[in-house]
Coordinates of C-alpha atoms in Angstrom, one line a residue:
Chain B
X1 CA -2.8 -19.9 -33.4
X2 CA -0.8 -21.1 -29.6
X3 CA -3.3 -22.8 -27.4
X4 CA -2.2 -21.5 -24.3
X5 CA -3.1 -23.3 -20.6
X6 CA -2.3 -24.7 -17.6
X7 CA 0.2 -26.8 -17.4
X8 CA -0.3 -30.7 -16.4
X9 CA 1.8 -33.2 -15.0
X10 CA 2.7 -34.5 -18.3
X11 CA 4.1 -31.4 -19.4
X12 CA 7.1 -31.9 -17.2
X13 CA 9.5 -33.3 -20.2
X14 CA 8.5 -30.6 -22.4
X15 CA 9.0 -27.9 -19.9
X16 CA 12.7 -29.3 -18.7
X17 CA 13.6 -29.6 -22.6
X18 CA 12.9 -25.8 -23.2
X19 CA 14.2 -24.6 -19.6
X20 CA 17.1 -26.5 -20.5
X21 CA 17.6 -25.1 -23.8
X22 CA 16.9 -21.4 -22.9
X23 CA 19.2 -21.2 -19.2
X24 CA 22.2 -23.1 -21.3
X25 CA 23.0 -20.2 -23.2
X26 CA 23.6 -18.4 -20.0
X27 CA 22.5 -14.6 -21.2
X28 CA 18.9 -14.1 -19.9
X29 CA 18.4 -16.0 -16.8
X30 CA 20.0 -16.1 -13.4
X31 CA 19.5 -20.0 -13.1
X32 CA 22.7 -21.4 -12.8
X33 CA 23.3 -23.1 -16.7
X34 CA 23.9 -26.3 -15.3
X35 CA 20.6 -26.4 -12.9
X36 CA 19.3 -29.7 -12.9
X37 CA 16.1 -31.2 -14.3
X38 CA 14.7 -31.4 -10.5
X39 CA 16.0 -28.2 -9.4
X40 CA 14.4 -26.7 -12.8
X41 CA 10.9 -28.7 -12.4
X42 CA 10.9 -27.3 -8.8
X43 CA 10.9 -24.0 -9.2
X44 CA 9.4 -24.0 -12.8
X45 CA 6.0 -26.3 -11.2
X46 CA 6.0 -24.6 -7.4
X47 CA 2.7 -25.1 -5.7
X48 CA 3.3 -21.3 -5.6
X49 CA 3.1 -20.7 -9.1
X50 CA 0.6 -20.9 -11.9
X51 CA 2.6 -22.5 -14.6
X52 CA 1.4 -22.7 -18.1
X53 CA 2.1 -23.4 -21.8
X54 CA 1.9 -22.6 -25.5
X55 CA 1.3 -25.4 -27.9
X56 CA 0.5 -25.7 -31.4
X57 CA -1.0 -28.6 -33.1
X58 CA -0.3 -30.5 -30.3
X59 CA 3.4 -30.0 -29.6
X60 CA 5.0 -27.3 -26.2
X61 CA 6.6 -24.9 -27.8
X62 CA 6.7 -22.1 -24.6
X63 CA 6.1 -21.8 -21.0
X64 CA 5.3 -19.3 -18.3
X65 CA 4.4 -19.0 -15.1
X66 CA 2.7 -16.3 -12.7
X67 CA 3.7 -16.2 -8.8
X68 CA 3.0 -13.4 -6.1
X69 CA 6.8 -11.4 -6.2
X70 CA 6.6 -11.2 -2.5
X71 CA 5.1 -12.9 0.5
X72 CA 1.9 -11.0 2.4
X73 CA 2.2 -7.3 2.4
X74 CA 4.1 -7.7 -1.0
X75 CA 1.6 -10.6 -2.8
X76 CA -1.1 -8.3 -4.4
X77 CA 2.4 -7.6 -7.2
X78 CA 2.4 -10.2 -9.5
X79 CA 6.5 -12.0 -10.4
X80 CA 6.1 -14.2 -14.2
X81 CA 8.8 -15.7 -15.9
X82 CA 8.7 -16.6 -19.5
X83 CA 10.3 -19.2 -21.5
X84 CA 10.4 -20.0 -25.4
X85 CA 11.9 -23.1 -27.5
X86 CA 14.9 -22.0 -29.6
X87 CA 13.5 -23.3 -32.7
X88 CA 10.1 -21.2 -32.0
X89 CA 11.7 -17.7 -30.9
X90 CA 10.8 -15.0 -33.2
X91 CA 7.3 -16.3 -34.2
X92 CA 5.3 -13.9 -31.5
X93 CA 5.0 -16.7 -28.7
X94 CA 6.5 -14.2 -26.1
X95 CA 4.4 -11.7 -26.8
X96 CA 0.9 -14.1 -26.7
X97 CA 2.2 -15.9 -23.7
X98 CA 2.9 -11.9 -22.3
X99 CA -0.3 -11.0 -23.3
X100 CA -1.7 -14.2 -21.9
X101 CA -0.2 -13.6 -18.7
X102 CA -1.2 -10.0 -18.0
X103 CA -4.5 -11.2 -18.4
X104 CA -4.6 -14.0 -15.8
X105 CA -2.4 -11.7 -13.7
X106 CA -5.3 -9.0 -13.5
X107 CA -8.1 -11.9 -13.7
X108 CA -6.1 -13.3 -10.7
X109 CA -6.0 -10.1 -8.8
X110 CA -2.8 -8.7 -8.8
X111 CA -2.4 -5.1 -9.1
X112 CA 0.5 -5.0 -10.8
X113 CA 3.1 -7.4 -12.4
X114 CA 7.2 -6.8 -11.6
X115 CA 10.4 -8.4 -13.0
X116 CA 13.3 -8.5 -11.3
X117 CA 16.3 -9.3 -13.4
X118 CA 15.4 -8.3 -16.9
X119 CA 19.2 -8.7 -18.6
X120 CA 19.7 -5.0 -20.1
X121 CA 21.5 -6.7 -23.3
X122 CA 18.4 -8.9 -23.9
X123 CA 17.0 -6.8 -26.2
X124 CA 14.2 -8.5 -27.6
X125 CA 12.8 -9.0 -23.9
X126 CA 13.3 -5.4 -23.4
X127 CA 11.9 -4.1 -26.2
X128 CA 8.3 -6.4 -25.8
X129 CA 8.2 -5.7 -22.0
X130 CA 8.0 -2.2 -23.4
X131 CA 5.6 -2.7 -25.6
X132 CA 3.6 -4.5 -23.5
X133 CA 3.2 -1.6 -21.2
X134 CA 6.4 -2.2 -18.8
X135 CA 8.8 0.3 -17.8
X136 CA 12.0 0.5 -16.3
X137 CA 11.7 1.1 -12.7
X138 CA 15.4 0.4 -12.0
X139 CA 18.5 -0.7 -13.1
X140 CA 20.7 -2.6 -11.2
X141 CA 24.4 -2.2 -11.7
X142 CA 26.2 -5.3 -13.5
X143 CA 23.5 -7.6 -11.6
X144 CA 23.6 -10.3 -14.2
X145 CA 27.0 -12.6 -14.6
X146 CA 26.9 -13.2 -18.7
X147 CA 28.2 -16.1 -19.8
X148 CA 29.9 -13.9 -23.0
X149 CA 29.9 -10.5 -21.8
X150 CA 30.7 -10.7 -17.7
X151 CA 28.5 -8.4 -16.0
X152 CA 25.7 -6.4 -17.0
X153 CA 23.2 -4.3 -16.0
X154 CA 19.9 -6.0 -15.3
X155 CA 16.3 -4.1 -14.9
X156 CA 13.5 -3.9 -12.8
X157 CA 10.4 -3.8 -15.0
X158 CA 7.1 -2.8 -14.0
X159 CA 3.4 -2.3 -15.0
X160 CA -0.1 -1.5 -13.6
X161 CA -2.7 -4.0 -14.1
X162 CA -6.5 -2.9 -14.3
X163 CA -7.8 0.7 -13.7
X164 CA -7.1 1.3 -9.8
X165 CA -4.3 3.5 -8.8
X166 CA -1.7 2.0 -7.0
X167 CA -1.4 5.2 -5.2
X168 CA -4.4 5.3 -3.4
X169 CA -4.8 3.2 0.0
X170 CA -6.9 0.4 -0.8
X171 CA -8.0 0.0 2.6
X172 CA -7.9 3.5 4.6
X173 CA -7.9 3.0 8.0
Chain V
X1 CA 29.4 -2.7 22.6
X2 CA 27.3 -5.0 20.6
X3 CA 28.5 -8.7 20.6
X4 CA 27.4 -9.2 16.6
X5 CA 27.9 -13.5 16.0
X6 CA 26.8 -16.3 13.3
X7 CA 23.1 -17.3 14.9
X8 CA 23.1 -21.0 17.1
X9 CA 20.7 -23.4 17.2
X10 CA 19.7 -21.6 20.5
X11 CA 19.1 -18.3 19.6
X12 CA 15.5 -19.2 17.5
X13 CA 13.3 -18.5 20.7
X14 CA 15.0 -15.0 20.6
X15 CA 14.9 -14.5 16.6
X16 CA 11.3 -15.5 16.8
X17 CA 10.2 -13.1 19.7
X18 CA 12.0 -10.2 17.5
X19 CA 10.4 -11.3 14.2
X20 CA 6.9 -11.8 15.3
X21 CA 7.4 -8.3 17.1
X22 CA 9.0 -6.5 14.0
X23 CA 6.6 -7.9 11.4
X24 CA 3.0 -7.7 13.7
X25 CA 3.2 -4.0 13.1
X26 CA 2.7 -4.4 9.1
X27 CA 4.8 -1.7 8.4
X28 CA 8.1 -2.5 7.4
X29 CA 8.4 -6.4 6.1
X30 CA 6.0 -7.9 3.8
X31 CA 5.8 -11.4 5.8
X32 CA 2.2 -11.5 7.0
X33 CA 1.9 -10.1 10.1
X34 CA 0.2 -13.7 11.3
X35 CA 3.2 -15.4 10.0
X36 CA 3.7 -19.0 12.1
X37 CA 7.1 -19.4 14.1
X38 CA 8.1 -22.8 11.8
X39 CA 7.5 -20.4 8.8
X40 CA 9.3 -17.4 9.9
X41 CA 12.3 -19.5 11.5
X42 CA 12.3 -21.9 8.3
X43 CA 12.8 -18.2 6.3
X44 CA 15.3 -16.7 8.3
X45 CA 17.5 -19.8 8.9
X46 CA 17.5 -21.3 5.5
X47 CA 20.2 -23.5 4.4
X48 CA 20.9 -20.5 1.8
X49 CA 20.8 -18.1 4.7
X50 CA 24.2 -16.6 6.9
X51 CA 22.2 -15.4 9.9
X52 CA 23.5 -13.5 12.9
X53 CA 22.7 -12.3 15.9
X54 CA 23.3 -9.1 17.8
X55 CA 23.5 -9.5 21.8
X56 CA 24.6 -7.5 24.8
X57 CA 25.0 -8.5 28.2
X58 CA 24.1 -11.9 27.2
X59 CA 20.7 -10.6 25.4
X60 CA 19.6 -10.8 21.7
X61 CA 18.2 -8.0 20.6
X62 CA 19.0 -7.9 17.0
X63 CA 19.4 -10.4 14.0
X64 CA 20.1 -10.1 10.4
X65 CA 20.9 -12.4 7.4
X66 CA 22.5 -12.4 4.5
X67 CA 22.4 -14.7 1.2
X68 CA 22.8 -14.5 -2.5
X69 CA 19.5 -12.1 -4.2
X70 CA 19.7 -14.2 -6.9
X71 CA 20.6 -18.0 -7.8
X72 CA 23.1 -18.6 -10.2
X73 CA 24.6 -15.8 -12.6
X74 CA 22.9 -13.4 -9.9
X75 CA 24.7 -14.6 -7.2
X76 CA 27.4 -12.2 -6.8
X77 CA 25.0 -9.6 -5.4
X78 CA 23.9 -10.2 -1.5
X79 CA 20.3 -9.7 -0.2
X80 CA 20.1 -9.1 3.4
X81 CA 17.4 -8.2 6.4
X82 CA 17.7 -6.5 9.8
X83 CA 15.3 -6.8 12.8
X84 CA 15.9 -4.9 16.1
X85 CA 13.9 -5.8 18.9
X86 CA 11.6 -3.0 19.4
X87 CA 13.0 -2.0 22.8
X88 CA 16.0 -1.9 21.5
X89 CA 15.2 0.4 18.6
X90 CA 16.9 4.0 18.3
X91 CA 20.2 3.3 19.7
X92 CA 22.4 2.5 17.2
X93 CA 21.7 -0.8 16.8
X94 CA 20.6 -1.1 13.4
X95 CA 23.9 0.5 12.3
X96 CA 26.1 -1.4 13.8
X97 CA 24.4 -4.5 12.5
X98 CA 24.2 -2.9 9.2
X99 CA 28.3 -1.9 9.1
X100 CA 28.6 -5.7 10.3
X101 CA 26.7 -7.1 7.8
X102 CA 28.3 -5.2 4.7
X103 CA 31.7 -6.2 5.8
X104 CA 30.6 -9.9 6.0
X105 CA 29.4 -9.7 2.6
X106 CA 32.3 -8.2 0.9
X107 CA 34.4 -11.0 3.1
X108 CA 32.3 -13.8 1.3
X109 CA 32.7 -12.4 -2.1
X110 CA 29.5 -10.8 -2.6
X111 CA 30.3 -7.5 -5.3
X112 CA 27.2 -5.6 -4.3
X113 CA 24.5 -5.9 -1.6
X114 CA 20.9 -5.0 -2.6
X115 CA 17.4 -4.4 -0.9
X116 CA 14.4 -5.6 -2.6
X117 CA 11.6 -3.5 -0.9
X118 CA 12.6 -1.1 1.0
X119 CA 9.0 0.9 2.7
X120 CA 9.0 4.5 1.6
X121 CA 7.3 4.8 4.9
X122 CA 9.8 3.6 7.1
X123 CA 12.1 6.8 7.2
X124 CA 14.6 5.1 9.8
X125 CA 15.5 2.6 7.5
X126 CA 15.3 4.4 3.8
X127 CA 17.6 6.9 5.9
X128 CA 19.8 4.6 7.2
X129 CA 21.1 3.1 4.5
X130 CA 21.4 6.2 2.4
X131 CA 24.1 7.1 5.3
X132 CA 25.6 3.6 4.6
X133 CA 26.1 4.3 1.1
X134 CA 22.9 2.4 -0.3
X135 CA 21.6 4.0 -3.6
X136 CA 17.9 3.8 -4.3
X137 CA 18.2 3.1 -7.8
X138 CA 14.1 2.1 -8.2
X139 CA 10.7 3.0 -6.7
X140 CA 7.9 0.7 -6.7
X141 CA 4.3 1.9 -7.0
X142 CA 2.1 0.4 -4.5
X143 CA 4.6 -2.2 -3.6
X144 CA 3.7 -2.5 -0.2
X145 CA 0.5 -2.7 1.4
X146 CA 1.1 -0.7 4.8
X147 CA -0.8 -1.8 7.6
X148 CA -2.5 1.7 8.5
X149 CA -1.8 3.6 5.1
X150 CA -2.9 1.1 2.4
X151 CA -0.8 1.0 -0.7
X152 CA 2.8 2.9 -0.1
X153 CA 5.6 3.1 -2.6
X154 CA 9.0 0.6 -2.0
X155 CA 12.3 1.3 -3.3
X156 CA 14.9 -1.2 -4.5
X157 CA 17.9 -0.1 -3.0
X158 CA 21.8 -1.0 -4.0
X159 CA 25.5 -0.5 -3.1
X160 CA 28.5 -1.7 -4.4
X161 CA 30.8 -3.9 -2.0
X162 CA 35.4 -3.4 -2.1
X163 CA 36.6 -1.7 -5.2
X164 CA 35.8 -4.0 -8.4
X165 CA 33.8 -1.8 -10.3
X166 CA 30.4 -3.7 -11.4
X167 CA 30.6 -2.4 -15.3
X168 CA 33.7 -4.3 -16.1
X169 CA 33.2 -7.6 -17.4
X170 CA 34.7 -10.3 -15.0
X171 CA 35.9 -12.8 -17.4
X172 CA 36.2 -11.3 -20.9
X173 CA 36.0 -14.2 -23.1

């Protein structure tokens, strides 16, 4: 149903028109609303990053990317962000890109995948991080500035990938 | 007793003999222990970075930073890091650049200061900021892979800067 791959350098226009439209509304990113289409492109294409999209018969309709959440000792936990077009949320593209992108993640070699700032009133994230496997790990105290509400909490969100326990040394030594 | 000042041009020889020392041991940062000077100065004095220094008798043996943990709508809550030359660890040091550090924070507007991955492992620290009023308000599993233990747990921890409470909406609208 989505074809879902890496993105290309001629997905750039598609991936600033849906960055744009999603961090406008101000209530489920931290990027500033007014970011601009460099600053956006930057972050969204890092050579750090894996960045892909959804498309359907030809047309970007949603975009992720996957990233180690810290540097060295930190990079075997995996960071993604996930983005949908307006006119295609509620049509199960966040939960195939999320599915999507724990598969890469693991296929990758990350251990485990963490989010940062999931807004607490951004329901429908919550509830498919959830269902995806993801649980709350923390919750930060009026973390997020919403453009309607003022501040809200905001959770850390984290899940496992593959069979190894992530309490066990991986290198005793 | 500590002279604690914004970090000068001329203080990266001494912030790069305490990070390399700090970080070789793989047990408290995740920066990679092999981590080139251009790549650890170009991290600790970042344009989006306040750094300082901590000297006495004309002698770094301390630095921390401060900056915003988030961009944008996340900006009101500080990240910050602390290094203490080795020989200059257990004496009080670390305090007194963390007491600095949170009242530079408040002073620049920041509402809360948070740590991203805090080592379970490193008791000093963990310990340390509990006494400064930190909060560890998540646990990571396997967050951090310890030089000598393998995998250890990390802990997000967070404190509130000034008075504001952080569940009241800064700009009803």
């Amino acid at each position: 149903m989505w074809n879902i791959r890496e993105a290309a350098e001629s997905d750039r226009d598609a991936i600033w028109l849906i960055f744009h439209a999603v961090v406008a509304s101000g209530d489920t990113y931290a990027f500033h609303p007014s970011i601009s289409r460099d600053e956006a492109l930057a972050y969204w294409l890092h050579p750090s990053c894996r960045s892909y999209v959804a498309e359907r018969d030809g047309s970007v309709a949603g975009t992720y990317l996957i990233k180690p959440n810290q540097p060295g000792l930190g990079s075997h936990i995996a960071n993604a962000a996930f983005m949908v077009a307006p006119a295609s949320q509620g049509r199960g593209l966040g939960r195939a890109m999320g599915e999507h992108c724990l598969a890469e993640a693991h296929r990758l070699g990350f251990r485990a995948m963490q989010f940062n700032l999931v807004v607490s009133t951004n329901e429908p994230a919550v509830r498919l991080w959830r269902n995806l496997g993801f649980e709350i790990v923390g919750t930060l105290p009026g973390a997020f500035r919403h453009a309607r509400r003022g501040l809200v909490d905001a959770y850390v969100m984290f899940r496992p990938l593959g069979d190894a326990p992530l309490d066990a040394p991986s290198r005793p030594t």
